[in-house]
PDB file of C-alpha atoms in Angstrom:
ATOM      1  CA  UNK A   1     -18.644   5.046  11.319  1.00 46.00           C
ATOM      2  CA  UNK A   2     -15.653   4.759   8.946  1.00 45.00           C
ATOM      3  CA  UNK A   3     -17.527   2.263   6.785  1.00 48.00           C
ATOM      4  CA  UNK A   4     -20.483   4.629   6.521  1.00 47.00           C
ATOM      5  CA  UNK A   5     -18.164   7.486   5.622  1.00 47.00           C
ATOM      6  CA  UNK A   6     -16.549   5.404   2.915  1.00 49.00           C
ATOM      7  CA  UNK A   7     -19.915   4.443   1.385  1.00 54.00           C
ATOM      8  CA  UNK A   8     -21.050   8.061   1.538  1.00 42.00           C
ATOM      9  CA  UNK A   9     -17.910   9.269  -0.230  1.00 51.00           C
ATOM     10  CA  UNK A  10     -18.227   6.661  -2.949  1.00 49.00           C
ATOM     11  CA  UNK A  11     -21.853   7.543  -3.693  1.00 48.00           C
ATOM     12  CA  UNK A  12     -21.341  11.282  -3.414  1.00 42.00           C
ATOM     13  CA  UNK A  13     -18.224  11.487  -5.566  1.00 48.00           C
ATOM     14  CA  UNK A  14     -19.758   9.321  -8.286  1.00 45.00           C
ATOM     15  CA  UNK A  15     -22.886  11.491  -8.282  1.00 39.00           C
ATOM     16  CA  UNK A  16     -20.955  14.756  -8.412  1.00 38.00           C
ATOM     17  CA  UNK A  17     -18.804  13.493 -11.258  1.00 42.00           C
ATOM     18  CA  UNK A  18     -21.825  12.235 -13.151  1.00 42.00           C
ATOM     19  CA  UNK A  19     -20.360   8.772 -13.630  1.00 37.00           C
ATOM     20  CA  UNK A  20     -21.075   5.272 -12.424  1.00 35.00           C
ATOM     21  CA  UNK A  21     -18.926   3.519  -9.852  1.00 35.00           C
ATOM     22  CA  UNK A  22     -15.872   1.974 -11.533  1.00 35.00           C
ATOM     23  CA  UNK A  23     -16.474  -1.567 -12.867  1.00 34.00           C
ATOM     24  CA  UNK A  24     -13.127  -2.754 -11.554  1.00 34.00           C
ATOM     25  CA  UNK A  25     -14.603  -3.856  -8.236  1.00 36.00           C
ATOM     26  CA  UNK A  26     -18.013  -5.448  -7.939  1.00 33.00           C
ATOM     27  CA  UNK A  27     -18.519  -7.132  -4.594  1.00 38.00           C
ATOM     28  CA  UNK A  28     -14.742  -6.992  -4.189  1.00 42.00           C
ATOM     29  CA  UNK A  29     -13.961  -9.046  -7.322  1.00 44.00           C
ATOM     30  CA  UNK A  30     -13.144  -8.405 -10.971  1.00 46.00           C
ATOM     31  CA  UNK A  31     -14.111 -10.243 -14.137  1.00 48.00           C
ATOM     32  CA  UNK A  32     -10.518 -11.299 -14.658  1.00 46.00           C
ATOM     33  CA  UNK A  33      -9.794 -12.259 -11.059  1.00 48.00           C
ATOM     34  CA  UNK A  34     -10.407 -15.980 -11.589  1.00 51.00           C
ATOM     35  CA  UNK A  35      -7.895 -15.945 -14.467  1.00 67.00           C
ATOM     36  CA  UNK A  36      -5.404 -13.622 -12.826  1.00 79.00           C
ATOM     37  CA  UNK A  37      -2.073 -15.383 -12.400  1.00 90.00           C
ATOM     38  CA  UNK A  38      -0.361 -12.631 -10.406  1.00 96.00           C
ATOM     39  CA  UNK A  39      -1.542 -10.853  -7.281  1.00 98.00           C
ATOM     40  CA  UNK A  40       1.278  -8.812  -5.801  1.00 98.00           C
ATOM     41  CA  UNK A  41       1.454  -8.088  -2.084  1.00 98.00           C
ATOM     42  CA  UNK A  42       4.035  -7.040   0.477  1.00 98.00           C
ATOM     43  CA  UNK A  43       4.867  -7.945   4.073  1.00 98.00           C
ATOM     44  CA  UNK A  44       6.479  -5.558   6.535  1.00 98.00           C
ATOM     45  CA  UNK A  45       8.152  -7.490   9.351  1.00 97.00           C
ATOM     46  CA  UNK A  46       8.174  -5.067  12.256  1.00 96.00           C
ATOM     47  CA  UNK A  47      10.330  -7.444  14.291  1.00 94.00           C
ATOM     48  CA  UNK A  48      13.157  -6.882  11.784  1.00 95.00           C
ATOM     49  CA  UNK A  49      12.647  -3.205  10.901  1.00 96.00           C
ATOM     50  CA  UNK A  50      15.205  -0.863  12.487  1.00 95.00           C
ATOM     51  CA  UNK A  51      13.700   2.383  11.184  1.00 96.00           C
ATOM     52  CA  UNK A  52      16.734   3.274   9.060  1.00 97.00           C
ATOM     53  CA  UNK A  53      14.589   4.770   6.244  1.00 97.00           C
ATOM     54  CA  UNK A  54      16.719   3.142   3.544  1.00 98.00           C
ATOM     55  CA  UNK A  55      13.443   2.018   1.932  1.00 98.00           C
ATOM     56  CA  UNK A  56      12.105   5.574   1.886  1.00 98.00           C
ATOM     57  CA  UNK A  57      15.199   7.005   0.212  1.00 98.00           C
ATOM     58  CA  UNK A  58      15.423   4.159  -2.305  1.00 98.00           C
ATOM     59  CA  UNK A  59      11.795   4.723  -3.280  1.00 98.00           C
ATOM     60  CA  UNK A  60      12.374   8.450  -3.689  1.00 98.00           C
ATOM     61  CA  UNK A  61      15.441   7.986  -5.884  1.00 98.00           C
ATOM     62  CA  UNK A  62      14.059   5.174  -8.041  1.00 98.00           C
ATOM     63  CA  UNK A  63      10.672   6.752  -8.676  1.00 97.00           C
ATOM     64  CA  UNK A  64      11.797  10.401  -8.785  1.00 97.00           C
ATOM     65  CA  UNK A  65       9.517  11.411  -5.940  1.00 97.00           C
ATOM     66  CA  UNK A  66       9.781  15.183  -5.296  1.00 97.00           C
ATOM     67  CA  UNK A  67      10.879  16.573  -1.952  1.00 95.00           C
ATOM     68  CA  UNK A  68       8.034  17.426   0.371  1.00 96.00           C
ATOM     69  CA  UNK A  69       5.948  14.362  -0.504  1.00 97.00           C
ATOM     70  CA  UNK A  70       6.577  10.644  -0.159  1.00 98.00           C
ATOM     71  CA  UNK A  71       5.143   7.358  -1.392  1.00 98.00           C
ATOM     72  CA  UNK A  72       6.402   5.561   1.678  1.00 97.00           C
ATOM     73  CA  UNK A  73       7.212   6.414   5.269  1.00 98.00           C
ATOM     74  CA  UNK A  74       8.252   4.509   8.366  1.00 97.00           C
ATOM     75  CA  UNK A  75       6.385   5.712  11.423  1.00 96.00           C
ATOM     76  CA  UNK A  76       8.266   5.446  14.716  1.00 94.00           C
ATOM     77  CA  UNK A  77       6.470   5.138  18.035  1.00 91.00           C
ATOM     78  CA  UNK A  78       7.962   4.922  21.496  1.00 89.00           C
ATOM     79  CA  UNK A  79      10.107   4.616  23.419  1.00 88.00           C
ATOM     80  CA  UNK A  80       8.332   1.972  25.434  1.00 88.00           C
ATOM     81  CA  UNK A  81       9.524   0.369  28.622  1.00 86.00           C
ATOM     82  CA  UNK A  82      11.997   1.587  31.191  1.00 86.00           C
ATOM     83  CA  UNK A  83      15.620   2.519  30.587  1.00 85.00           C
ATOM     84  CA  UNK A  84      17.856   0.699  29.762  1.00 84.00           C
ATOM     85  CA  UNK A  85      15.351  -1.792  28.324  1.00 83.00           C
ATOM     86  CA  UNK A  86      13.529   0.649  26.090  1.00 84.00           C
ATOM     87  CA  UNK A  87      12.336  -0.168  22.592  1.00 85.00           C
ATOM     88  CA  UNK A  88      10.567   1.394  19.594  1.00 89.00           C
ATOM     89  CA  UNK A  89       8.027   0.180  17.068  1.00 92.00           C
ATOM     90  CA  UNK A  90       8.366   0.925  13.352  1.00 96.00           C
ATOM     91  CA  UNK A  91       5.331   0.768  11.071  1.00 96.00           C
ATOM     92  CA  UNK A  92       5.191   1.105   7.297  1.00 98.00           C
ATOM     93  CA  UNK A  93       2.783   3.679   5.868  1.00 98.00           C
ATOM     94  CA  UNK A  94       2.082   3.400   2.152  1.00 98.00           C
ATOM     95  CA  UNK A  95      -0.610   2.384  -0.324  1.00 98.00           C
ATOM     96  CA  UNK A  96      -2.120  -0.941   0.752  1.00 98.00           C
ATOM     97  CA  UNK A  97      -3.127  -2.009  -2.784  1.00 98.00           C
ATOM     98  CA  UNK A  98      -6.680  -2.887  -1.835  1.00 98.00           C
ATOM     99  CA  UNK A  99      -8.531  -5.475  -3.868  1.00 97.00           C
ATOM    100  CA  UNK A 100     -11.670  -3.375  -3.468  1.00 97.00           C
ATOM    101  CA  UNK A 101     -10.046   0.035  -3.658  1.00 97.00           C
ATOM    102  CA  UNK A 102     -12.161   3.058  -2.616  1.00 97.00           C
ATOM    103  CA  UNK A 103      -9.815   5.368  -4.559  1.00 98.00           C
ATOM    104  CA  UNK A 104     -10.622   3.507  -7.781  1.00 98.00           C
ATOM    105  CA  UNK A 105     -14.338   3.429  -7.062  1.00 97.00           C
ATOM    106  CA  UNK A 106     -14.613   7.224  -6.790  1.00 98.00           C
ATOM    107  CA  UNK A 107     -12.289   8.283  -9.621  1.00 98.00           C
ATOM    108  CA  UNK A 108     -14.374  10.106 -12.284  1.00 97.00           C
ATOM    109  CA  UNK A 109     -11.846   9.755 -15.119  1.00 97.00           C
ATOM    110  CA  UNK A 110     -10.378   6.262 -14.753  1.00 97.00           C
ATOM    111  CA  UNK A 111      -7.047   7.693 -13.682  1.00 98.00           C
ATOM    112  CA  UNK A 112      -7.076   5.496 -10.588  1.00 98.00           C
ATOM    113  CA  UNK A 113      -7.216   1.851 -11.599  1.00 98.00           C
ATOM    114  CA  UNK A 114      -6.375  -1.702 -10.588  1.00 97.00           C
ATOM    115  CA  UNK A 115      -4.028  -3.410 -13.014  1.00 97.00           C
ATOM    116  CA  UNK A 116      -5.854  -6.566 -14.111  1.00 95.00           C
ATOM    117  CA  UNK A 117      -2.667  -8.579 -14.599  1.00 95.00           C
ATOM    118  CA  UNK A 118      -0.962  -7.840 -11.279  1.00 97.00           C
ATOM    119  CA  UNK A 119      -3.559  -6.457  -8.861  1.00 97.00           C
ATOM    120  CA  UNK A 120      -1.450  -3.320  -8.399  1.00 98.00           C
ATOM    121  CA  UNK A 121      -3.447  -0.173  -7.658  1.00 98.00           C
ATOM    122  CA  UNK A 122      -1.956   2.498  -9.885  1.00 97.00           C
ATOM    123  CA  UNK A 123      -2.541   5.911 -11.487  1.00 98.00           C
ATOM    124  CA  UNK A 124      -2.702   7.133 -15.081  1.00 97.00           C
ATOM    125  CA  UNK A 125      -1.214  10.559 -14.411  1.00 97.00           C
ATOM    126  CA  UNK A 126      -2.310  11.874 -17.812  1.00 97.00           C
ATOM    127  CA  UNK A 127      -5.952  11.113 -16.978  1.00 98.00           C
ATOM    128  CA  UNK A 128      -5.907  12.682 -13.515  1.00 98.00           C
ATOM    129  CA  UNK A 129      -7.688  16.033 -13.193  1.00 97.00           C
ATOM    130  CA  UNK A 130      -6.565  16.679  -9.624  1.00 97.00           C
ATOM    131  CA  UNK A 131     -10.062  16.495  -8.128  1.00 97.00           C
ATOM    132  CA  UNK A 132      -8.656  14.759  -5.031  1.00 98.00           C
ATOM    133  CA  UNK A 133     -11.667  12.443  -4.662  1.00 98.00           C
ATOM    134  CA  UNK A 134      -9.246   9.525  -4.311  1.00 98.00           C
ATOM    135  CA  UNK A 135      -7.342  11.285  -1.526  1.00 98.00           C
ATOM    136  CA  UNK A 136     -10.564  11.738   0.423  1.00 97.00           C
ATOM    137  CA  UNK A 137     -11.753   8.179  -0.195  1.00 98.00           C
ATOM    138  CA  UNK A 138      -8.537   6.402   0.793  1.00 98.00           C
ATOM    139  CA  UNK A 139      -9.016   5.120   4.364  1.00 97.00           C
ATOM    140  CA  UNK A 140      -5.228   4.755   4.736  1.00 97.00           C
ATOM    141  CA  UNK A 141      -4.411   8.359   3.738  1.00 97.00           C
ATOM    142  CA  UNK A 142      -1.746   7.012   1.392  1.00 97.00           C
ATOM    143  CA  UNK A 143      -2.243   9.291  -1.615  1.00 98.00           C
ATOM    144  CA  UNK A 144      -0.976  12.780  -2.389  1.00 98.00           C
ATOM    145  CA  UNK A 145      -0.890  15.274  -5.233  1.00 98.00           C
ATOM    146  CA  UNK A 146       2.499  15.246  -6.916  1.00 98.00           C
ATOM    147  CA  UNK A 147       3.701  18.879  -7.007  1.00 97.00           C
ATOM    148  CA  UNK A 148       5.457  18.305 -10.351  1.00 97.00           C
ATOM    149  CA  UNK A 149       2.861  16.329 -12.320  1.00 96.00           C
ATOM    150  CA  UNK A 150      -0.145  17.823 -10.465  1.00 97.00           C
ATOM    151  CA  UNK A 151      -1.637  14.322 -10.505  1.00 98.00           C
ATOM    152  CA  UNK A 152      -2.503  11.917  -7.698  1.00 98.00           C
ATOM    153  CA  UNK A 153       0.474   9.787  -6.725  1.00 98.00           C
ATOM    154  CA  UNK A 154       1.254   6.850  -4.425  1.00 98.00           C
ATOM    155  CA  UNK A 155       3.244   3.644  -4.066  1.00 98.00           C
ATOM    156  CA  UNK A 156       2.779   1.368  -7.091  1.00 98.00           C
ATOM    157  CA  UNK A 157       5.305  -1.314  -6.086  1.00 98.00           C
ATOM    158  CA  UNK A 158       7.723   0.355  -8.551  1.00 98.00           C
ATOM    159  CA  UNK A 159       5.495  -0.859 -11.383  1.00 97.00           C
ATOM    160  CA  UNK A 160       6.924   1.573 -13.918  1.00 95.00           C
ATOM    161  CA  UNK A 161      10.535   1.363 -12.728  1.00 97.00           C
ATOM    162  CA  UNK A 162      11.992  -1.685 -10.967  1.00 97.00           C
ATOM    163  CA  UNK A 163       9.214  -4.162 -11.762  1.00 97.00           C
ATOM    164  CA  UNK A 164       9.388  -3.194 -15.407  1.00 95.00           C
ATOM    165  CA  UNK A 165      13.048  -4.224 -15.316  1.00 96.00           C
ATOM    166  CA  UNK A 166      12.344  -7.531 -13.606  1.00 96.00           C
ATOM    167  CA  UNK A 167      13.579  -6.315 -10.221  1.00 97.00           C
ATOM    168  CA  UNK A 168      12.013  -6.227  -6.763  1.00 98.00           C
ATOM    169  CA  UNK A 169      10.539  -2.906  -5.579  1.00 98.00           C
ATOM    170  CA  UNK A 170      13.236  -0.431  -4.553  1.00 98.00           C
ATOM    171  CA  UNK A 171      12.221  -0.534  -0.895  1.00 98.00           C
ATOM    172  CA  UNK A 172      12.643  -4.318  -0.788  1.00 98.00           C
ATOM    173  CA  UNK A 173      16.042  -4.224  -2.478  1.00 98.00           C
ATOM    174  CA  UNK A 174      17.305  -1.510  -0.134  1.00 98.00           C
ATOM    175  CA  UNK A 175      16.216  -3.028   3.190  1.00 98.00           C
ATOM    176  CA  UNK A 176      19.362  -4.083   5.125  1.00 98.00           C
ATOM    177  CA  UNK A 177      17.495  -6.425   7.498  1.00 97.00           C
ATOM    178  CA  UNK A 178      15.161  -8.177   5.038  1.00 97.00           C
ATOM    179  CA  UNK A 179      12.152  -6.717   6.824  1.00 98.00           C
ATOM    180  CA  UNK A 180      10.211  -6.528   3.543  1.00 98.00           C
ATOM    181  CA  UNK A 181       8.938  -9.509   1.556  1.00 98.00           C
ATOM    182  CA  UNK A 182       7.297  -8.885  -1.818  1.00 98.00           C
ATOM    183  CA  UNK A 183       5.775 -11.411  -4.144  1.00 98.00           C
ATOM    184  CA  UNK A 184       2.876 -13.126  -5.822  1.00 98.00           C
ATOM    185  CA  UNK A 185       0.100 -14.430  -3.591  1.00 98.00           C
ATOM    186  CA  UNK A 186      -1.041 -16.713  -6.406  1.00 97.00           C
ATOM    187  CA  UNK A 187       2.296 -18.569  -6.431  1.00 97.00           C
ATOM    188  CA  UNK A 188       2.184 -21.279  -3.747  1.00 96.00           C
ATOM    189  CA  UNK A 189       5.960 -21.670  -3.920  1.00 97.00           C
ATOM    190  CA  UNK A 190       6.736 -17.975  -3.420  1.00 97.00           C
ATOM    191  CA  UNK A 191       8.575 -16.598  -0.415  1.00 98.00           C
ATOM    192  CA  UNK A 192       5.669 -14.337   0.461  1.00 98.00           C
ATOM    193  CA  UNK A 193       3.228 -17.261   0.661  1.00 98.00           C
ATOM    194  CA  UNK A 194       5.689 -19.258   2.773  1.00 98.00           C
ATOM    195  CA  UNK A 195       6.197 -16.261   5.077  1.00 98.00           C
ATOM    196  CA  UNK A 196       2.452 -15.744   5.515  1.00 98.00           C
ATOM    197  CA  UNK A 197       1.995 -19.424   6.363  1.00 97.00           C
ATOM    198  CA  UNK A 198       4.800 -19.332   8.933  1.00 97.00           C
ATOM    199  CA  UNK A 199       3.807 -16.116  10.722  1.00 97.00           C
ATOM    200  CA  UNK A 200       0.781 -14.460  12.263  1.00 96.00           C
ATOM    201  CA  UNK A 201       0.062 -11.257  10.354  1.00 97.00           C
ATOM    202  CA  UNK A 202      -2.274  -8.287  10.572  1.00 96.00           C
ATOM    203  CA  UNK A 203      -3.835  -5.928   8.048  1.00 97.00           C
ATOM    204  CA  UNK A 204      -5.246  -2.467   8.657  1.00 96.00           C
ATOM    205  CA  UNK A 205      -8.967  -1.693   8.772  1.00 96.00           C
ATOM    206  CA  UNK A 206     -10.143  -5.055   7.443  1.00 93.00           C
ATOM    207  CA  UNK A 207     -13.643  -4.203   8.660  1.00 95.00           C
ATOM    208  CA  UNK A 208     -13.975  -1.809   5.703  1.00 96.00           C
ATOM    209  CA  UNK A 209     -13.886  -4.706   3.259  1.00 96.00           C
ATOM    210  CA  UNK A 210     -11.084  -3.191   1.185  1.00 97.00           C
ATOM    211  CA  UNK A 211      -8.944  -6.355   1.383  1.00 97.00           C
ATOM    212  CA  UNK A 212      -5.558  -4.614   1.635  1.00 98.00           C
ATOM    213  CA  UNK A 213      -2.425  -6.415   0.450  1.00 98.00           C
ATOM    214  CA  UNK A 214       0.010  -4.879   2.925  1.00 98.00           C
ATOM    215  CA  UNK A 215       0.567  -7.455   5.661  1.00 98.00           C
ATOM    216  CA  UNK A 216       2.340  -6.803   8.959  1.00 97.00           C
ATOM    217  CA  UNK A 217       4.255  -9.114  11.224  1.00 97.00           C
ATOM    218  CA  UNK A 218       3.854  -7.067  14.362  1.00 92.00           C
ATOM    219  CA  UNK A 219       6.536  -6.595  16.984  1.00 82.00           C
ATOM    220  CA  UNK A 220       5.631  -8.023  20.354  1.00 71.00           C
ATOM    221  CA  UNK A 221       5.583  -5.759  23.439  1.00 60.00           C
ATOM    222  CA  UNK A 222       9.087  -5.451  24.809  1.00 48.00           C
ATOM    223  CA  UNK A 223      10.712  -6.687  21.638  1.00 47.00           C
ATOM    224  CA  UNK A 224      13.648  -4.682  20.350  1.00 44.00           C
ATOM    225  CA  UNK A 225      13.768  -4.599  16.560  1.00 41.00           C
ATOM    226  CA  UNK A 226      17.494  -5.002  15.943  1.00 40.00           C
TER     227      UNK A 226
END
């Protein structure tokens, strides 16, 4: 059902806008993908996350995200179990930087795009007309309209702030428990590749074929993330 809805949105939005589907993703690949040296991704280790929201506040401050909207949130569920052995689960909610991104496919102006050098899904705010097609198409509900710029906004791995300065994303730098691992999937010696090899991970809604680059090390039932 979700897959059908996604296909319908892509066809409908492209038709309404009078444009073709974006050339960035054809069968989930790009012309430059074979030459691409960097493919950024992130891991959220739910067994280490304590739900402190330091990542959320760091993102807001670094990227000047207005109050009332957020690029990143930590969703808390629980408590589970019986007192005094109760526990919570903490899950990251943000853009998943899909390799075949529905938001890019439906954008009529090219404002939503995949950076060919890094694989980051980003937004040209000056090209955005606020049509909200990308908000509707995103199966992860990770986009919003910035009340200041009036353009679509989302996590971009701090592409225009920390990454530009050679730093890690603000959320990664701020995490007190090292629950976030960011890096280049194309680098076999990177920490993120080593972490993926050493741990079982999950990704959301893989059946849609979006190939998200937000990986999760999920907390086991009964595990207390401290």
